Structure formats: C-alpha cells, structure tokens
Short mmCIF file of C-alpha atoms and ligand atoms in Angstrom, two decimals:
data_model
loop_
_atom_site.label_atom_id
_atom_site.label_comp_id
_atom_site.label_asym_id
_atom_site.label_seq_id
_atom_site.Cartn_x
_atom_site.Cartn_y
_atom_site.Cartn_z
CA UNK C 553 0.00 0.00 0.00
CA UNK C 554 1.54 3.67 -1.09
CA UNK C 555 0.76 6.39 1.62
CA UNK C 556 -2.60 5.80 3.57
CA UNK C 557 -4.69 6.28 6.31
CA UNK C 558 -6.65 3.94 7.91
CA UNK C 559 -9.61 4.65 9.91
CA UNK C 560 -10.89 2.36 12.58
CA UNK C 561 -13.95 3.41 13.99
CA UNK C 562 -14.71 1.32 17.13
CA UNK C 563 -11.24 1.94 17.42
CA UNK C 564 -11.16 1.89 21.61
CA UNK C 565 -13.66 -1.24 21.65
CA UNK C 566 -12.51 -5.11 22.00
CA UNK C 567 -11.55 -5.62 18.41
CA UNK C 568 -10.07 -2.25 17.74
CA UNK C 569 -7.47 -2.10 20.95
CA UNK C 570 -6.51 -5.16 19.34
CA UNK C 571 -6.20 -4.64 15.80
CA UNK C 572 -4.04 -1.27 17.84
CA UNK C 573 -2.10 -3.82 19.73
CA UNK C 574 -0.94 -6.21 17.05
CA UNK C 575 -0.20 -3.42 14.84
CA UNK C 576 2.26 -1.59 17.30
CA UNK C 577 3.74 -4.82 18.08
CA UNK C 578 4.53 -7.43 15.72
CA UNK C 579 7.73 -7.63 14.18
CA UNK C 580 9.45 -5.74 11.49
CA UNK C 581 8.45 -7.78 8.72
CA UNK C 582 5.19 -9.16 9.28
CA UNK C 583 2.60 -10.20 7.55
CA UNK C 584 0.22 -8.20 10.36
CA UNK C 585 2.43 -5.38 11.36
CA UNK C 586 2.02 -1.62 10.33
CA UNK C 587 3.75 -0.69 7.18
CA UNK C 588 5.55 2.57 6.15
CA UNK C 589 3.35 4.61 5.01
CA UNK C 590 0.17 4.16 6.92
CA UNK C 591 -1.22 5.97 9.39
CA UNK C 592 -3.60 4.20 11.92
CA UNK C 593 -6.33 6.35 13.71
CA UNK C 594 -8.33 4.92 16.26
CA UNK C 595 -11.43 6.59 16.81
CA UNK C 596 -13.40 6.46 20.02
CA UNK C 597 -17.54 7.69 19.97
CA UNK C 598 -15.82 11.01 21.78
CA UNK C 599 -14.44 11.83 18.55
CA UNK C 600 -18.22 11.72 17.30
CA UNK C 601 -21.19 10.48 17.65
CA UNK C 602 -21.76 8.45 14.62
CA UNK C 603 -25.25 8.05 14.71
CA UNK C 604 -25.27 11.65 13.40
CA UNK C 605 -24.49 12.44 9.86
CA UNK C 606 -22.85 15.77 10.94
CA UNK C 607 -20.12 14.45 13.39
CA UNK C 608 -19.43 11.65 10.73
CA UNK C 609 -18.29 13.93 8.21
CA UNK C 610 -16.64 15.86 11.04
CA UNK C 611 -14.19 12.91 11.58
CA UNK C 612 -13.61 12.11 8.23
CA UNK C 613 -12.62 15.37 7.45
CA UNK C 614 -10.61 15.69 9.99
CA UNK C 615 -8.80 12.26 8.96
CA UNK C 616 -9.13 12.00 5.25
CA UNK C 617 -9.17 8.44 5.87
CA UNK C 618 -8.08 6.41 2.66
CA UNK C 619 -9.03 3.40 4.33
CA UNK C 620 -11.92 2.40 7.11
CA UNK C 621 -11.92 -0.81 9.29
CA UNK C 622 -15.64 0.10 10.78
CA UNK C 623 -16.03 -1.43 13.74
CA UNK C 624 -18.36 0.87 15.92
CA UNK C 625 -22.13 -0.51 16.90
CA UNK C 626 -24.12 -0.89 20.01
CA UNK C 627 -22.61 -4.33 21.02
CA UNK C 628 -24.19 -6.48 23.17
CA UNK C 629 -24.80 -10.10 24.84
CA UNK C 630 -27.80 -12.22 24.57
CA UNK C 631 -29.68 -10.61 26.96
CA UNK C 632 -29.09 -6.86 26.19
CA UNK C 633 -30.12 -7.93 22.73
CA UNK C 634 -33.12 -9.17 23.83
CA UNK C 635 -33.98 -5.68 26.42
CA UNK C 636 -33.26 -3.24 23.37
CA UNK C 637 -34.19 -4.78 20.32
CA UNK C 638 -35.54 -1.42 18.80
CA UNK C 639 -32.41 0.62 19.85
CA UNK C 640 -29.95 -1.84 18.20
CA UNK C 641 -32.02 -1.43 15.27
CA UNK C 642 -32.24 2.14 14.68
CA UNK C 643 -28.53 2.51 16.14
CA UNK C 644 -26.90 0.39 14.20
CA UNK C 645 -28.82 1.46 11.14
CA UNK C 646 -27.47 4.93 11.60
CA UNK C 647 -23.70 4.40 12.61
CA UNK C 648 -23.97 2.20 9.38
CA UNK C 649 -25.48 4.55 6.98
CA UNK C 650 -23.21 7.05 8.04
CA UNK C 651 -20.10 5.48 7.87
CA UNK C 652 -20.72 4.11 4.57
CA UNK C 653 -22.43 7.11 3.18
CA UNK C 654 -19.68 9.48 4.13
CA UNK C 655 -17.32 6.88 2.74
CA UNK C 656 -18.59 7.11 -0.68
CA UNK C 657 -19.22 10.87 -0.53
CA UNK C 658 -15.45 11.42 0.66
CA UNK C 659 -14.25 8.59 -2.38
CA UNK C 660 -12.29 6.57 0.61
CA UNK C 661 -10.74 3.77 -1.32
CA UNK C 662 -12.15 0.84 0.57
CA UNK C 663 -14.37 0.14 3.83
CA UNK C 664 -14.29 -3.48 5.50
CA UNK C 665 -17.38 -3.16 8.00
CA UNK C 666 -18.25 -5.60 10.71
CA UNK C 667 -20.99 -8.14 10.81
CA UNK C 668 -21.70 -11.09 13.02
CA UNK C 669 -22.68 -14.90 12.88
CA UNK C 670 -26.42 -13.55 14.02
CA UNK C 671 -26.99 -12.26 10.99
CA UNK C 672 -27.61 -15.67 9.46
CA UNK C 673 -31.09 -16.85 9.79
CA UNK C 674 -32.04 -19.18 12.65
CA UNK C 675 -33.33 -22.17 11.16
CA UNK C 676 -30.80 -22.84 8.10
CA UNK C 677 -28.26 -26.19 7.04
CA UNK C 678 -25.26 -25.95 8.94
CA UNK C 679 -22.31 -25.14 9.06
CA UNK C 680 -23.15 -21.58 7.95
CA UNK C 681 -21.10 -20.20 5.17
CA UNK C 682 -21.07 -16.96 3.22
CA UNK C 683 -24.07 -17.76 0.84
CA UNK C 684 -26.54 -18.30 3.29
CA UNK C 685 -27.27 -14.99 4.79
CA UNK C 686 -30.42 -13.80 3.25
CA UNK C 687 -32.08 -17.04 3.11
CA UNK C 688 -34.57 -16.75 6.23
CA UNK C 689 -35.26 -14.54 9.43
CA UNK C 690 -32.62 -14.34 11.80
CA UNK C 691 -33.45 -15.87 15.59
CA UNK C 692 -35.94 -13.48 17.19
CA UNK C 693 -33.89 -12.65 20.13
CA UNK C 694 -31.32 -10.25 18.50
CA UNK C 695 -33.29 -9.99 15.61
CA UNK C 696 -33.11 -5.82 15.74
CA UNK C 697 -28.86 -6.26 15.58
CA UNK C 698 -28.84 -8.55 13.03
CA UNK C 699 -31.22 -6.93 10.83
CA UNK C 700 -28.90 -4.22 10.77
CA UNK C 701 -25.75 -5.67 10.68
CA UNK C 702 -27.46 -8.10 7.78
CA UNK C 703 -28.19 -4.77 5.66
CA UNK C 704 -24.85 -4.00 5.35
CA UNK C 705 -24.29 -6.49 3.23
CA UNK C 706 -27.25 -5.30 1.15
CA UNK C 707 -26.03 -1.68 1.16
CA UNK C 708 -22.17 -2.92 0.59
CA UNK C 709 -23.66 -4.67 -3.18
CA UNK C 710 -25.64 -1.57 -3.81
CA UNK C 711 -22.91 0.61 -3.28
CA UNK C 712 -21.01 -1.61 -5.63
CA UNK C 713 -23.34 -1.76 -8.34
CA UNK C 714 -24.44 1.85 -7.96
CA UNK C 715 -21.19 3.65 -7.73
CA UNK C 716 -18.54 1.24 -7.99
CA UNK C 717 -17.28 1.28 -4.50
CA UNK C 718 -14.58 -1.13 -2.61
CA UNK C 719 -17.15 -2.06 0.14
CA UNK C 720 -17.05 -5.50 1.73
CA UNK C 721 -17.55 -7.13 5.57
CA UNK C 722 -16.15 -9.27 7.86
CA UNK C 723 -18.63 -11.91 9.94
CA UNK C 724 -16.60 -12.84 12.72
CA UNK C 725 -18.12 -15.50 15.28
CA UNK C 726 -18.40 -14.97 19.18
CA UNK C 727 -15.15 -12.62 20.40
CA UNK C 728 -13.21 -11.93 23.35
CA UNK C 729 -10.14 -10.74 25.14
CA UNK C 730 -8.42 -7.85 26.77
CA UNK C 731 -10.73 -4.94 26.64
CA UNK C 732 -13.82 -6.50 26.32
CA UNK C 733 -16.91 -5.29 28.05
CA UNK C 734 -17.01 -6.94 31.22
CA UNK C 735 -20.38 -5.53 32.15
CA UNK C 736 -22.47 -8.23 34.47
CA UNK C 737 -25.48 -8.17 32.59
CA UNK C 738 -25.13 -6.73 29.15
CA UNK C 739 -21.97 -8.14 27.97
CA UNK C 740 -21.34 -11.19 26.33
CA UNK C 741 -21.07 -14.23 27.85
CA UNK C 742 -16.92 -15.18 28.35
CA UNK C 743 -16.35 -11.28 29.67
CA UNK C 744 -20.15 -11.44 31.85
CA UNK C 745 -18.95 -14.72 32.87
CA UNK C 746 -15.35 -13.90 34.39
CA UNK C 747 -16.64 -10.59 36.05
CA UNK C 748 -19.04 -12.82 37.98
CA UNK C 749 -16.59 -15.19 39.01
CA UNK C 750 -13.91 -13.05 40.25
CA UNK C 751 -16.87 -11.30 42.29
CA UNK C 752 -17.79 -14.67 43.69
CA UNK C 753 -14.53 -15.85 44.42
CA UNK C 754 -13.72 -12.22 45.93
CA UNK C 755 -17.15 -12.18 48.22
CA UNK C 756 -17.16 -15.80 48.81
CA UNK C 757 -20.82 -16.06 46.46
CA UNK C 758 -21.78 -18.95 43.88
CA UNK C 759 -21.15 -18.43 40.72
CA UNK C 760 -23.88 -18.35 38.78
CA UNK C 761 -24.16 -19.01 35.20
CA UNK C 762 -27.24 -17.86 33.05
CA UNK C 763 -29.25 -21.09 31.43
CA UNK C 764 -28.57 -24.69 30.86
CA UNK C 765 -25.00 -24.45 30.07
CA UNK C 766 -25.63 -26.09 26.95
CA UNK C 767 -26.03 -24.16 24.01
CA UNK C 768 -22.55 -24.64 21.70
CA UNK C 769 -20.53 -21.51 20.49
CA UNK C 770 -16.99 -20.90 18.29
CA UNK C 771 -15.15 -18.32 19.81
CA UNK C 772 -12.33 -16.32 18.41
CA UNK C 773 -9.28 -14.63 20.65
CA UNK C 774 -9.38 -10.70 19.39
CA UNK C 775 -5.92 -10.51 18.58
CA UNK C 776 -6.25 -13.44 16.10
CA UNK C 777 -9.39 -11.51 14.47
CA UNK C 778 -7.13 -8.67 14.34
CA UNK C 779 -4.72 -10.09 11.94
CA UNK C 780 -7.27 -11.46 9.93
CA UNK C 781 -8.81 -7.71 9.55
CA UNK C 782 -5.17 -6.46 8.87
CA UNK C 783 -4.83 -9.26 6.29
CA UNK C 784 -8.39 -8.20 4.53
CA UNK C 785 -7.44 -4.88 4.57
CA UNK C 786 -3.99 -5.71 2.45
CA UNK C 787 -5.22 -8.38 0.38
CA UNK C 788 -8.75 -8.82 0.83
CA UNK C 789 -11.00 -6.99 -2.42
CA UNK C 790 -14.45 -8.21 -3.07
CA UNK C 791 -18.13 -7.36 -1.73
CA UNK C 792 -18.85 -10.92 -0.35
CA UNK C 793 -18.46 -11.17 3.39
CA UNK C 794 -15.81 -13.34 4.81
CA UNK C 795 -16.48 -15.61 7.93
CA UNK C 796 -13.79 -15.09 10.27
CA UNK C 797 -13.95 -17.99 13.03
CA UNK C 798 -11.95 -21.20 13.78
CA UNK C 799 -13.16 -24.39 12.39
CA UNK C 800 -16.56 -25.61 12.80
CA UNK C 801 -15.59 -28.52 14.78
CA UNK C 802 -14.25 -26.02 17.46
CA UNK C 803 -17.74 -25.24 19.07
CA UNK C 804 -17.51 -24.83 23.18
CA UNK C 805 -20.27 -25.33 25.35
CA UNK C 806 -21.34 -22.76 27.81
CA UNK C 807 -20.59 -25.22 30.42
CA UNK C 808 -16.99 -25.63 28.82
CA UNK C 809 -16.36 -22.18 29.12
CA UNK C 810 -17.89 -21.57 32.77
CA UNK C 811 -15.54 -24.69 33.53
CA UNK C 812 -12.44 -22.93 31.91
CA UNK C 813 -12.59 -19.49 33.62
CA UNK C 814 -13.47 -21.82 37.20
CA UNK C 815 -10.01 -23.06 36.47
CA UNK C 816 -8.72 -19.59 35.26
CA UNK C 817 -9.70 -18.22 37.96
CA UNK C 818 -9.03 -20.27 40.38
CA UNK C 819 -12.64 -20.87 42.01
CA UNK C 820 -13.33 -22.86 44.35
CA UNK C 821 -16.81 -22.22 45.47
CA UNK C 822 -20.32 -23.44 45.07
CA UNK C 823 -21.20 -22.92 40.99
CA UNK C 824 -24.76 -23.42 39.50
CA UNK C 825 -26.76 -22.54 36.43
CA UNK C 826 -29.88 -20.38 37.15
CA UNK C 827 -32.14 -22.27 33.76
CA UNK C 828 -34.99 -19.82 34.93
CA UNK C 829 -32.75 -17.68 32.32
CA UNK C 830 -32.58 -17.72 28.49
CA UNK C 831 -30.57 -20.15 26.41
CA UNK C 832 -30.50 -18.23 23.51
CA UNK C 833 -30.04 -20.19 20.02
CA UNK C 834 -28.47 -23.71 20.49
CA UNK C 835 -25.77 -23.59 18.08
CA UNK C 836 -25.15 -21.58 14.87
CA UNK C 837 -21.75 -23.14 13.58
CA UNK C 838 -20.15 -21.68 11.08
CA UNK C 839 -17.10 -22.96 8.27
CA UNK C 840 -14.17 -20.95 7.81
CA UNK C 841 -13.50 -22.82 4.59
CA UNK C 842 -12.92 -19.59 2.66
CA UNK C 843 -10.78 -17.71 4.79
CA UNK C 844 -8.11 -20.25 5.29
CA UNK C 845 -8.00 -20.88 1.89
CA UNK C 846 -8.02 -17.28 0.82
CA UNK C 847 -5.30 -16.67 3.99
CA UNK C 848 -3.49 -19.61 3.16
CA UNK C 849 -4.28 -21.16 6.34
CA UNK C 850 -3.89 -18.88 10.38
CA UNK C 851 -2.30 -20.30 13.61
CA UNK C 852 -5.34 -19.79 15.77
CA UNK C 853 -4.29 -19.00 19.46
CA UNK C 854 -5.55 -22.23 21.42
CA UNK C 855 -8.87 -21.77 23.48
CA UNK C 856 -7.75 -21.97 26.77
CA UNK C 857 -4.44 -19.85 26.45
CA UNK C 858 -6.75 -17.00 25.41
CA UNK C 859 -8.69 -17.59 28.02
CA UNK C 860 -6.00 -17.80 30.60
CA UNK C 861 -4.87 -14.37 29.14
CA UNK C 862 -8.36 -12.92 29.21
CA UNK C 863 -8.71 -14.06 32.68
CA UNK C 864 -5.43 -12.34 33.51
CA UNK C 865 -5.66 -9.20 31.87
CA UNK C 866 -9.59 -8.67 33.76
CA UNK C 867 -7.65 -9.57 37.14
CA UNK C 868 -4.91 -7.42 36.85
CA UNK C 869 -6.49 -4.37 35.04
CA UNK C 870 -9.88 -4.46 37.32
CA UNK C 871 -9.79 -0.95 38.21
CA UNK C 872 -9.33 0.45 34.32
CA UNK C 873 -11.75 -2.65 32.90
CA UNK C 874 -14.92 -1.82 31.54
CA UNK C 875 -17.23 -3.54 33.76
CA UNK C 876 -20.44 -1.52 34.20
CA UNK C 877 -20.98 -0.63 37.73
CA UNK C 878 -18.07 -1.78 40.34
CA UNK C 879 -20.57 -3.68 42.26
CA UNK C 880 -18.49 -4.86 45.12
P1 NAP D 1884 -17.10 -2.74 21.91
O1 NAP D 1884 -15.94 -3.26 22.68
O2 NAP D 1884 -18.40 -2.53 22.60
O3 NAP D 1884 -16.64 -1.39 21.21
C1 NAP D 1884 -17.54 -0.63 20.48
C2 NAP D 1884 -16.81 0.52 19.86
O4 NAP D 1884 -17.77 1.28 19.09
C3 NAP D 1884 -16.22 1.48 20.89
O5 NAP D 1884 -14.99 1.99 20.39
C4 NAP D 1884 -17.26 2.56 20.98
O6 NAP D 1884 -16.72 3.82 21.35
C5 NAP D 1884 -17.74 2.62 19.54
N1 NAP D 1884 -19.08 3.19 19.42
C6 NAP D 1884 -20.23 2.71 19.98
N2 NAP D 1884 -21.26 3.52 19.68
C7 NAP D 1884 -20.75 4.51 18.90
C8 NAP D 1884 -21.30 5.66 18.28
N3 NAP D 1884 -22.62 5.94 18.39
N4 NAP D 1884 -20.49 6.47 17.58
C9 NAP D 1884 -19.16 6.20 17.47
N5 NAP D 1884 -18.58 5.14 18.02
C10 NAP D 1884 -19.36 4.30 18.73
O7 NAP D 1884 -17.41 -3.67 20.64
P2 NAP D 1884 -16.54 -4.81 19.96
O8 NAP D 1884 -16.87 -6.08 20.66
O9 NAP D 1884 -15.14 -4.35 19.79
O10 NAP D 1884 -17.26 -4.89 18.54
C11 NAP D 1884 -16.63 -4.43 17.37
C12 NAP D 1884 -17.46 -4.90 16.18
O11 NAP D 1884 -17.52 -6.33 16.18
C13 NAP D 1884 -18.91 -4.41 16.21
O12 NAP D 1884 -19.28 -4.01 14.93
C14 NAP D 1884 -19.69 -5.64 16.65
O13 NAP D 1884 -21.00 -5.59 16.16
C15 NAP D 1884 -18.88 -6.75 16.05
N6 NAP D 1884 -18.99 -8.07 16.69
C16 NAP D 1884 -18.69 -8.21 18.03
C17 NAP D 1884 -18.77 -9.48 18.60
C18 NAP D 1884 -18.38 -9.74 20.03
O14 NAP D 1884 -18.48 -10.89 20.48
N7 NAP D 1884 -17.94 -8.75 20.78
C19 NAP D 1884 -19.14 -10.59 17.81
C20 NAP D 1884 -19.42 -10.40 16.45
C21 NAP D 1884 -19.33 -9.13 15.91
P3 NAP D 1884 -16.57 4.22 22.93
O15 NAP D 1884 -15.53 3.31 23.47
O16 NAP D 1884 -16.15 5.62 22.91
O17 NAP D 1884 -17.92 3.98 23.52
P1 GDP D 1885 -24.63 -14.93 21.59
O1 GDP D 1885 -23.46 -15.80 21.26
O2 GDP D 1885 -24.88 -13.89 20.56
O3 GDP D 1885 -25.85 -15.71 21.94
O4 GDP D 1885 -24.27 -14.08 22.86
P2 GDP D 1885 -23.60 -14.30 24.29
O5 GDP D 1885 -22.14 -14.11 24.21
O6 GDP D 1885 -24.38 -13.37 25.14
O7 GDP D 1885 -23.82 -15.82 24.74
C1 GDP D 1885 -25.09 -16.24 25.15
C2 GDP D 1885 -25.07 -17.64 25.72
O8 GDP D 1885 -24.30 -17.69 26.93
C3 GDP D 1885 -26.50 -18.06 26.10
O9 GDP D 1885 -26.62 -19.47 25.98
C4 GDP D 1885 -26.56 -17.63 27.57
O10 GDP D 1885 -27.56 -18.35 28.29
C5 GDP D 1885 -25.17 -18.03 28.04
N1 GDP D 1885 -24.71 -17.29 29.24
C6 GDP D 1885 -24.42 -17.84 30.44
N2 GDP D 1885 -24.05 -16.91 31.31
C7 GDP D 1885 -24.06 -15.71 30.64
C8 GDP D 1885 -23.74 -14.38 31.03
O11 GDP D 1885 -23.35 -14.07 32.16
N3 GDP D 1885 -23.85 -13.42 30.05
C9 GDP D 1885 -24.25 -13.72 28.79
N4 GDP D 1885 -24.33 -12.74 27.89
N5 GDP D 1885 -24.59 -14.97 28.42
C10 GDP D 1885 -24.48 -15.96 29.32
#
C-alpha cells in the first residue's frame, strides 16, 4: 500500500485495541504489522457520535481516511439484545449509513465493516457459510442487531453496483479478550462470565451461570481476528463477506467455558446454572473454509491460552476494565 490512512472506527472497543495492539507490536516484517506509510487512527464515539451524519463527516474530514476498518455498533450479549431490540435497530442502522455514506461521498478507497454470525437466519443447514445470509429470518432474540448488521451487506452490493465502490464485511463469530466489556449483565457471555466469578470468588458467592450451560458456540481470541482484519485490509477486495472464526468442529459449550474461567480463575466455590434464564439459540456453527483458503491457512491461538490471558488481563487491570458498575 503507497501512503494511507486507515480509519478504525470502534477503534477503543474489544476488536479495535486489538487490531491497535498487534499493529504496534509485531515484528518488522510481518505479515500483520504496520507498514511505512500508513497511518492508523483509532477513533473512540468522543471523537463523534456516529449516529449523526454531521459528526461523521466531522471525523472524516478531519482524517481524510483512505481506508476504514468500521467497527463501531451498540454491542451487546444475549440478553441486552433481547432488552433493546428497537435501539440496536435504529442505532446500528445509523452508525452504518453514516459510515458508509460518508465513505462514498469522501471517495475513501475501501471500507471493510463488521458483521456477526447472528446475521444468518435461525433455522438454516449448517455449518453456515457466506451464501446463506439472506435465506430466512434471523433468531428473534437479536433480531433488531442482526437486521442491521445483515443490511450492510445489502447496502455494501448496492454501493457496488451503484457507484462502484470497494465495500465488503467481515462476519466474525463470538469474540473476546483484553478490553472487552465486562459488564455483568449486558456483555457477552466469556467477559459477563469472568466478572461474575472473580466477584464470587472475591465475596465468597456462587457463581452463577445464566441457562442450561448447553447451548454450543466458536469463539475467536481478538488478537487473532485482528490479523485477519489487517490481512483483509492488504489483500482482501471483493463485496462478499468473509467468515472469520476457527473451524466448525471447534464449538464450546457454555458449560466448557464456565468450567475454563473456574479453572482460570481459580474458584473454588459453590457454581450453579440459574435455567430460569434464556438459552439463547443452540448452536449456529459456522465454516471458515474460505478464509483459510483465501489466507493460506492462520495459527489460531488455542482456546484456553486466550482464556487464561483474558482471565489475567480482567484480574490485573480491574480498576481500568470496563465492567459496568463496580458492584463490590
Ligand atoms: P465494543 O468493545 O463494545 O466497542 C464498540 C466501539 O464502538 C467502541 O470503540 C465505541 O466507542 C464505539 N461506538 C459505539 N457507539 C458509537 C457511536 N454511536 N459512535 C461512534 N462510536 C461508537 O465492541 P466490539 O466487541 O469491539 O465490537 C466491534 C465490532 O464487532 C462491532 O461491529 C460488533 O458488532 C462486532 N462483533 C462483536 C462481537 C463480540 O463478540 N464482541 C461478535 C461479532 C461481531 P466508545 O468506546 O467511545 O464507547
Ligand atoms: P450470543 O453468542 O450472541 O448468543 O451471545 P452471548 O455471548 O451473550 O452468549 C449467550 C449464551 O451464553 C447463552 O446461551 C446464555 O444463556 C449463556 N450465558 C451464560 N451466562 C451468561 C452471562 O453471564 N452473560 C451472557 N451474555 N450470556 C451468558
């Protein structure tokens, strides 16, 4: 790439203090590591609001991005999904609109927005791949987030066809690490669940895990999405979305995971499952056939040495975390 700048918007989020990390530390040399010429900028919602058209342009202008990684939403778990279905909707719509609309109006060369495996419909053949996103209605309890993120894709063809532009997304899978929003209730469920577990082994409480425990997710360590986001932005030039995940035989159970950050964390008290609260959808596994073969295959970071990190990083950097209210 000659001179450019790349705009991440999201930028101070999970995924982009991690796309910042890896590209202010790997090697000289790297496939993933910042190149001479660019110029990163990662944008927080103080820099503006980007539900509002104004303050979109504002930043742009103010960055003459070249480039945009756009990361920024209203992220949630299962169960702030399910509380704000409307405001997902409508936010998400407009942060999207924006950023894609000022992209085109500003000619940036190339935008790589940010979906998710909910945007695939509920009741579909699995494992989910990249063709089967518009074939039925997503599962009704984050339908108002996927909806939106699922129009993206719609808006990144029309663009295309329209006006010609380099628009394309990214569907990564379930995501954590340092960063993350560790918020007890509205986060999702790895962060939710080590918040509540350091509380518990802090006060002496159960832990208590939301549902049955067994509903099956992939999960991907944020600093291994991050390369794959660097390596879209270098090499990666075509409208269809990419699933970004680890294989489809890598699904962890709820249980699985509570039992992990027990172990993390060192607990050793009484741990239950309240099942008076929602499951969510079973499973929605999903191939990463096309992005190892377009990659040329990824070292994925194994599950539990992520997780051991993650667990870390939340222990250490408690007082800076993002965890809602400090409850105790
Ligand atoms: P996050 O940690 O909650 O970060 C969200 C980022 O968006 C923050 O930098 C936030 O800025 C910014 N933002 C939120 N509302 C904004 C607004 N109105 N205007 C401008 N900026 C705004 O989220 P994340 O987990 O990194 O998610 C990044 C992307 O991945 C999102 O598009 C999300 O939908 C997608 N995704 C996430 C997951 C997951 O498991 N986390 C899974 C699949 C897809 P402030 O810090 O200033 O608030
Ligand atoms: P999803 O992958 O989009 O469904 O989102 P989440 O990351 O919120 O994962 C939801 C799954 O984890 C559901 O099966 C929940 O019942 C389960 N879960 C268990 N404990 C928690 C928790 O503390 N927070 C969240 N968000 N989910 C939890």
């Amino acid at each position: 790439m000659a001179s450019s700048v790349i705009l991440v918007t999201g930028g101070t989020g999970l995924v982009g203090s991690a796309i910042k990390h890896v590209i202010e530390t790997e090697p000289e040399g790297s496939r993933f590591g910042k190149r001479p010429g660019e110029t990163w900028i990662f944008a927080s919602s103080s820099e503006g609001d980007l539900r509002d058209p104004v303050a979109a342009r504002k930043l742009f202008d103010k960055y003459k991005p070249t480039h945009v990684i756009h990361l920024a939403a209203l992220v949630g778990g299962l169960f702030r999904n399910m509380k704000y279905k409307l405001t997902f909707l409508r936010d998400n719509l407009l942060i999207n609109d924006n950023v894609l609309h000022t992209s085109y109006l500003t000619q940036t060369q190339k935008v790589i927005s940010c979906l998710s495996t909910c945007v695939f419909p509920d009741k579909v053949s699995y494992p989910l791949d990249e063709d089967k996103i518009h074939l039925g209605l997503p599962h009704e309890s984050n339908f108002g987030y996927a909806h939106s993120k699922r129009l993206v894709d719609v808006m990144n063809h029309a663009y295309k066809e329209e006006f010609g532009c380099n628009f394309t997304s990214a569907i990564p899978t379930n995501i954590f690490g340092p960063n993350d929003n560790f918020d007890l209730e509205d986060s999702h469920v790895i962060p939710g669940l080590i918040h509540k577990c350091y509380l518990a082994k802090k006060n002496g409480t159960p832990f208590v895990v939301s549902g049955t425990g067994k509903p099956l997710r992939q999960f991907i360590y944020s600093y291994d999405l991050a390369k794959m986001f660097i390596w879209m932005l270098r090499e990666y030039d075509d409208v269809e979305p990419i699933i970004l995940s680890v294989g489809e035989d890598e699904e962890v159970s709820i249980k699985q995971v509570a039992d992990a950050i027990v172990k993390a964390m060192g607990f050793k008290g009484e741990y239950t499952f309240d099942t008076t609260r929602a499951d969510g959808q079973y499973r929605k596994p999903a191939s990463n056939a096309k992005l190892l073969k377009l990659m040329g295959g990824f070292e994925f970071t194994p599950f539990d040495t992520a997780l051991n990190d993650t667990v870390k990083w939340f222990v250490e950097s408690y007082d800076k975390a993002r965890t809602g209210k400090k409850s105790a």
